[in-house]
């Protein structure tokens, strides 16, 4: 077991519930110090209490972080540096899928709202954490994406997923996330920082009114795998439990 000072430190955004919370539990169990990012203080503290109640030895801490608020992002980066001394792994998990609409006038409004969290928030958090990650020995970045992002799969899936058009705003936001993964992986290759997208599958959470067949524990598995990749592992790819997901 790692002593507290040897533990690698991971920040998970949106870790107060759903897949992010299950990822926090699994990475804490794997011996990491986990910073539970949450935009709401009460929900974040309750999530930390729940993780500690499940495992008293777990090294988990609340971190207030609204990914859409530049001030909150800057404060979070400063807090990590001052209170925890660094950051080894960033899991960009926070995401929304609200306001799905049929193609219509509302589409741009929906896209703006979804992109603010899923794309602009994710990029802002990553940029703020990069100075800390660059100082780590074996930094990893995992961007939580979706197979709905895949341009290659979309036409082939349209028969099985007639509702696909209604989730265009969400799906395209994850396509942008995937593009960021590729770009960042190239930018950080020489620094040895591995950057990948993770597709958790269709998981029962608040995001989809608990309609998915998979559990949060199953969804977290690929994120945990990518967060703990050994040196020389893949970078600039998108993975689910089965392997590489086509772009
Ligand atoms: N569920 C699926 O089937 C599925 C499939 C593929 C990909 N994903 C992706 O998996 C990730 C986690 O989703 P989930 O299914 O676990 O959904 P969830 O249960 O709704 O969890 C989403 C998390 O993101 C947080 N969040 C939302 N906006 C935020 C903001 N501005 N700042 C900080 N945190 C924010 C939420 O916090 P609050 O509690 O404060 O709202 C919550 O903790 C998302 O990126 C989602 O797109 C999910």
Coordinates of C-alpha atoms and ligand atoms in Angstrom, one line a residue:
X1 CA 0.0 0.0 0.0
X2 CA 1.3 3.5 -0.9
X3 CA 1.9 5.8 2.0
X4 CA -0.1 9.1 1.8
X5 CA 3.0 11.0 0.4
X6 CA 3.6 8.4 -2.3
X7 CA 0.1 8.3 -3.6
X8 CA -0.6 9.6 -7.1
X9 CA -3.2 12.4 -7.1
X10 CA -6.2 12.3 -9.4
X11 CA -8.8 15.0 -9.9
X12 CA -12.2 13.8 -11.2
X13 CA -14.6 16.5 -12.4
X14 CA -18.3 15.9 -11.6
X15 CA -17.5 13.1 -9.2
X16 CA -20.4 13.7 -6.8
X17 CA -22.5 11.1 -8.5
X18 CA -22.9 8.7 -11.5
X19 CA -19.9 7.4 -13.4
X20 CA -17.5 10.0 -11.9
X21 CA -18.4 8.9 -8.4
X22 CA -17.8 5.2 -9.2
X23 CA -14.5 6.2 -10.9
X24 CA -13.5 8.0 -7.6
X25 CA -14.3 4.8 -5.6
X26 CA -12.2 2.6 -7.9
X27 CA -9.2 4.9 -8.2
X28 CA -9.2 5.4 -4.4
X29 CA -9.3 1.6 -4.0
X30 CA -6.3 1.4 -6.4
X31 CA -4.3 3.5 -3.9
X32 CA -4.6 7.0 -5.4
X33 CA -5.4 10.2 -3.5
X34 CA -8.7 11.3 -5.1
X35 CA -9.9 14.9 -5.4
X36 CA -13.7 14.7 -5.8
X37 CA -14.6 17.6 -8.0
X38 CA -18.2 18.9 -7.6
X39 CA -19.8 22.3 -8.4
X40 CA -22.1 22.0 -5.4
X41 CA -20.4 22.0 -2.0
X42 CA -23.1 20.1 -0.1
X43 CA -23.3 17.4 -2.9
X44 CA -19.5 17.1 -3.0
X45 CA -19.1 16.8 0.7
X46 CA -21.9 14.2 0.9
X47 CA -20.1 12.2 -1.9
X48 CA -16.8 12.3 0.0
X49 CA -18.6 11.1 3.2
X50 CA -20.2 8.2 1.2
X51 CA -16.8 7.1 -0.2
X52 CA -15.2 7.3 3.3
X53 CA -18.1 5.3 4.8
X54 CA -17.6 2.6 2.2
X55 CA -13.9 2.4 2.9
X56 CA -12.4 4.1 6.0
X57 CA -8.8 3.9 4.6
X58 CA -9.8 5.8 1.4
X59 CA -7.9 9.0 0.7
X60 CA -10.6 11.2 -0.8
X61 CA -11.1 15.0 -0.6
X62 CA -13.7 17.4 -1.8
X63 CA -12.7 20.0 -4.4
X64 CA -15.2 22.7 -5.3
X65 CA -15.2 23.0 -9.1
X66 CA -17.7 24.3 -11.6
X67 CA -16.1 23.7 -15.0
X68 CA -18.1 26.5 -16.6
X69 CA -16.8 29.1 -14.2
X70 CA -13.3 30.4 -15.0
X71 CA -12.8 31.7 -11.4
X72 CA -13.8 28.4 -9.9
X73 CA -11.4 26.6 -12.3
X74 CA -8.5 28.9 -11.4
X75 CA -9.2 28.6 -7.6
X76 CA -9.3 24.8 -8.0
X77 CA -5.9 24.7 -9.7
X78 CA -4.4 27.0 -7.0
X79 CA -6.0 24.9 -4.2
X80 CA -4.5 21.7 -5.6
X81 CA -1.0 23.2 -5.8
X82 CA -1.1 24.7 -2.3
X83 CA -3.0 21.9 -0.4
X84 CA -1.9 18.8 -2.3
X85 CA 1.4 19.8 -4.0
X86 CA 0.6 18.6 -7.5
X87 CA -1.5 16.5 -9.8
X88 CA -0.8 13.3 -11.6
X89 CA -4.1 12.4 -13.3
X90 CA -7.0 14.4 -14.6
X91 CA -10.3 12.7 -15.4
X92 CA -12.5 15.2 -17.3
X93 CA -15.9 13.5 -16.5
X94 CA -18.3 16.4 -15.8
X95 CA -20.9 16.5 -18.6
X96 CA -24.5 17.3 -19.3
X97 CA -27.0 16.1 -21.9
X98 CA -30.0 18.3 -21.2
X99 CA -32.3 19.9 -23.6
X100 CA -32.1 17.3 -26.4
X101 CA -34.3 18.5 -29.2
X102 CA -35.3 17.6 -32.6
X103 CA -33.5 19.7 -35.2
X104 CA -35.2 23.1 -34.7
X105 CA -34.6 26.7 -33.9
X106 CA -33.8 25.7 -30.3
X107 CA -30.8 23.6 -31.5
X108 CA -28.3 26.5 -31.2
X109 CA -29.5 27.3 -27.7
X110 CA -29.1 23.7 -26.7
X111 CA -25.7 23.4 -28.3
X112 CA -24.5 26.5 -26.5
X113 CA -25.5 25.1 -23.1
X114 CA -24.1 21.7 -23.7
X115 CA -20.8 22.9 -25.2
X116 CA -20.3 25.3 -22.3
X117 CA -19.9 22.3 -20.0
X118 CA -18.8 19.4 -22.2
X119 CA -16.4 21.3 -24.4
X120 CA -15.4 24.8 -23.2
X121 CA -15.4 23.6 -19.5
X122 CA -13.3 20.6 -20.3
X123 CA -10.7 22.5 -22.2
X124 CA -10.6 25.3 -19.6
X125 CA -10.0 22.7 -16.7
X126 CA -7.4 20.9 -18.7
X127 CA -5.5 24.1 -19.6
X128 CA -5.6 25.2 -15.9
X129 CA -4.3 21.8 -14.7
X130 CA -1.6 21.4 -17.3
X131 CA 1.2 23.2 -15.5
X132 CA 0.7 20.8 -12.5
X133 CA 0.4 17.7 -14.8
X134 CA 3.6 18.7 -16.7
X135 CA 5.5 18.5 -13.4
X136 CA 4.2 15.0 -12.6
X137 CA 6.3 11.9 -13.4
X138 CA 3.7 9.9 -15.2
X139 CA 0.7 12.2 -15.9
X140 CA -2.4 10.9 -17.6
X141 CA -5.5 12.7 -18.9
X142 CA -8.8 10.9 -19.6
X143 CA -11.6 12.7 -21.4
X144 CA -14.9 11.0 -20.8
X145 CA -16.6 10.8 -24.2
X146 CA -19.2 8.7 -25.9
X147 CA -19.5 6.4 -28.8
X148 CA -22.2 8.8 -30.0
X149 CA -19.3 11.0 -30.9
X150 CA -18.2 8.7 -33.6
X151 CA -18.7 10.0 -37.1
X152 CA -17.9 6.6 -38.6
X153 CA -20.5 4.8 -36.5
X154 CA -23.3 7.3 -36.9
X155 CA -24.7 6.3 -40.3
X156 CA -24.4 2.6 -39.5
X157 CA -26.3 3.1 -36.3
X158 CA -29.1 5.3 -37.6
X159 CA -31.5 2.4 -38.1
X160 CA -30.9 1.0 -34.6
X161 CA -31.0 4.5 -33.1
X162 CA -33.7 6.5 -34.7
X163 CA -33.5 9.1 -31.9
X164 CA -29.9 9.9 -32.9
X165 CA -30.8 13.2 -34.5
X166 CA -32.3 14.4 -31.2
X167 CA -29.0 14.1 -29.4
X168 CA -26.9 15.9 -32.1
X169 CA -25.9 18.7 -29.6
X170 CA -24.6 16.2 -27.1
X171 CA -23.0 13.8 -29.7
X172 CA -21.2 16.6 -31.5
X173 CA -19.9 18.0 -28.2
X174 CA -18.2 14.7 -27.6
X175 CA -16.8 14.7 -31.2
X176 CA -15.2 18.0 -30.2
X177 CA -13.9 16.4 -27.0
X178 CA -12.3 13.6 -29.1
X179 CA -10.7 16.1 -31.4
X180 CA -9.2 17.8 -28.3
X181 CA -7.9 14.4 -27.1
X182 CA -6.1 13.9 -30.4
X183 CA -4.6 17.4 -30.4
X184 CA -3.5 17.3 -26.8
X185 CA -2.0 13.9 -27.2
X186 CA 0.2 15.2 -30.0
X187 CA 1.1 18.3 -28.0
X188 CA 2.0 16.3 -24.9
X189 CA 3.7 13.3 -26.5
X190 CA 7.2 14.5 -25.8
X191 CA 6.3 15.2 -22.2
X192 CA 5.2 11.5 -21.8
X193 CA 1.7 12.5 -20.9
X194 CA -0.8 10.0 -22.2
X195 CA -4.2 11.5 -23.3
X196 CA -7.2 9.3 -24.2
X197 CA -11.0 9.4 -24.6
X198 CA -13.1 6.9 -22.7
X199 CA -16.5 5.6 -23.7
X200 CA -18.3 4.2 -20.6
X201 CA -21.1 2.6 -22.6
X202 CA -24.8 3.2 -22.0
X203 CA -24.9 3.5 -18.2
X204 CA -27.9 4.1 -16.0
X205 CA -27.4 7.6 -14.5
X206 CA -29.3 10.8 -14.0
X207 CA -28.0 11.9 -17.5
X208 CA -30.3 9.5 -19.2
X209 CA -33.0 9.1 -16.6
X210 CA -31.5 5.8 -15.6
X211 CA -32.4 4.2 -18.9
X212 CA -28.9 2.6 -19.7
X213 CA -28.4 -1.2 -19.1
X214 CA -24.9 -0.8 -17.6
X215 CA -23.9 0.0 -14.0
X216 CA -21.8 3.0 -13.0
X217 CA -19.1 0.5 -11.9
X218 CA -19.0 -1.1 -15.3
X219 CA -18.9 2.4 -16.9
X220 CA -16.0 3.5 -14.7
X221 CA -13.8 0.5 -15.6
X222 CA -12.4 1.9 -18.9
X223 CA -11.8 5.3 -17.3
X224 CA -9.8 3.7 -14.5
X225 CA -7.8 1.6 -17.0
X226 CA -6.9 4.7 -19.0
X227 CA -6.1 6.7 -15.8
X228 CA -3.6 4.1 -14.7
X229 CA -1.9 3.3 -18.1
X230 CA 1.8 2.3 -17.8
X231 CA 4.5 4.3 -19.6
X232 CA 4.5 3.6 -23.3
X233 CA 0.7 3.0 -23.3
X234 CA -1.5 4.3 -26.1
X235 CA -2.3 8.0 -26.5
X236 CA -4.6 10.0 -28.7
X237 CA -7.2 7.2 -29.0
X238 CA -10.8 6.5 -27.9
X239 CA -11.5 3.3 -26.0
X240 CA -14.4 1.4 -24.6
X241 CA -14.3 -2.0 -22.9
X242 CA -13.9 -3.8 -26.2
X243 CA -10.9 -1.7 -27.4
X244 CA -10.5 1.2 -29.8
X245 CA -13.6 3.1 -30.8
X246 CA -13.5 4.4 -34.4
X247 CA -13.6 8.2 -34.7
Ligands
LIG1 N1 -24.5 7.7 -18.7 C1 -24.2 7.3 -19.9 O1 -24.8 6.4 -20.5 C2 -23.0 7.9 -20.6 C3 -22.5 7.4 -21.8 C4 -21.4 8.0 -22.4 C5 -20.8 9.0 -21.8 N2 -21.2 9.5 -20.6 C6 -20.5 10.6 -20.0 O2 -20.1 10.3 -18.7 C7 -19.9 11.5 -17.9 C8 -20.6 11.4 -16.6 O3 -22.0 11.3 -16.8 P1 -23.0 10.5 -16.0 O4 -23.7 9.6 -16.9 O5 -22.3 9.9 -14.8 O6 -24.1 11.6 -15.6 P2 -24.5 12.2 -14.2 O7 -24.8 11.2 -13.2 O8 -25.6 13.2 -14.5 O9 -23.2 13.0 -13.6 C9 -22.7 14.1 -14.3 C10 -21.8 14.8 -13.3 O10 -21.3 16.0 -13.9 C11 -21.5 17.1 -13.0 N3 -21.6 18.4 -13.7 C12 -22.5 18.9 -14.6 N4 -22.2 20.1 -14.9 C13 -21.1 20.5 -14.2 C14 -20.3 21.7 -14.1 N5 -20.7 22.8 -14.8 N6 -19.3 21.7 -13.3 C15 -18.9 20.6 -12.6 N7 -19.6 19.4 -12.6 C16 -20.7 19.4 -13.4 C17 -22.7 16.8 -12.3 O11 -22.9 17.5 -11.1 P3 -24.3 17.9 -10.4 O12 -24.7 16.8 -9.6 O13 -24.0 19.2 -9.7 O14 -25.2 18.2 -11.6 C18 -22.5 15.3 -12.0 O15 -21.6 15.1 -10.9 C19 -20.4 12.6 -18.8 O16 -19.3 13.3 -19.4 C20 -21.3 11.9 -19.8 O17 -21.4 12.7 -21.0 C21 -22.3 9.0 -20.0

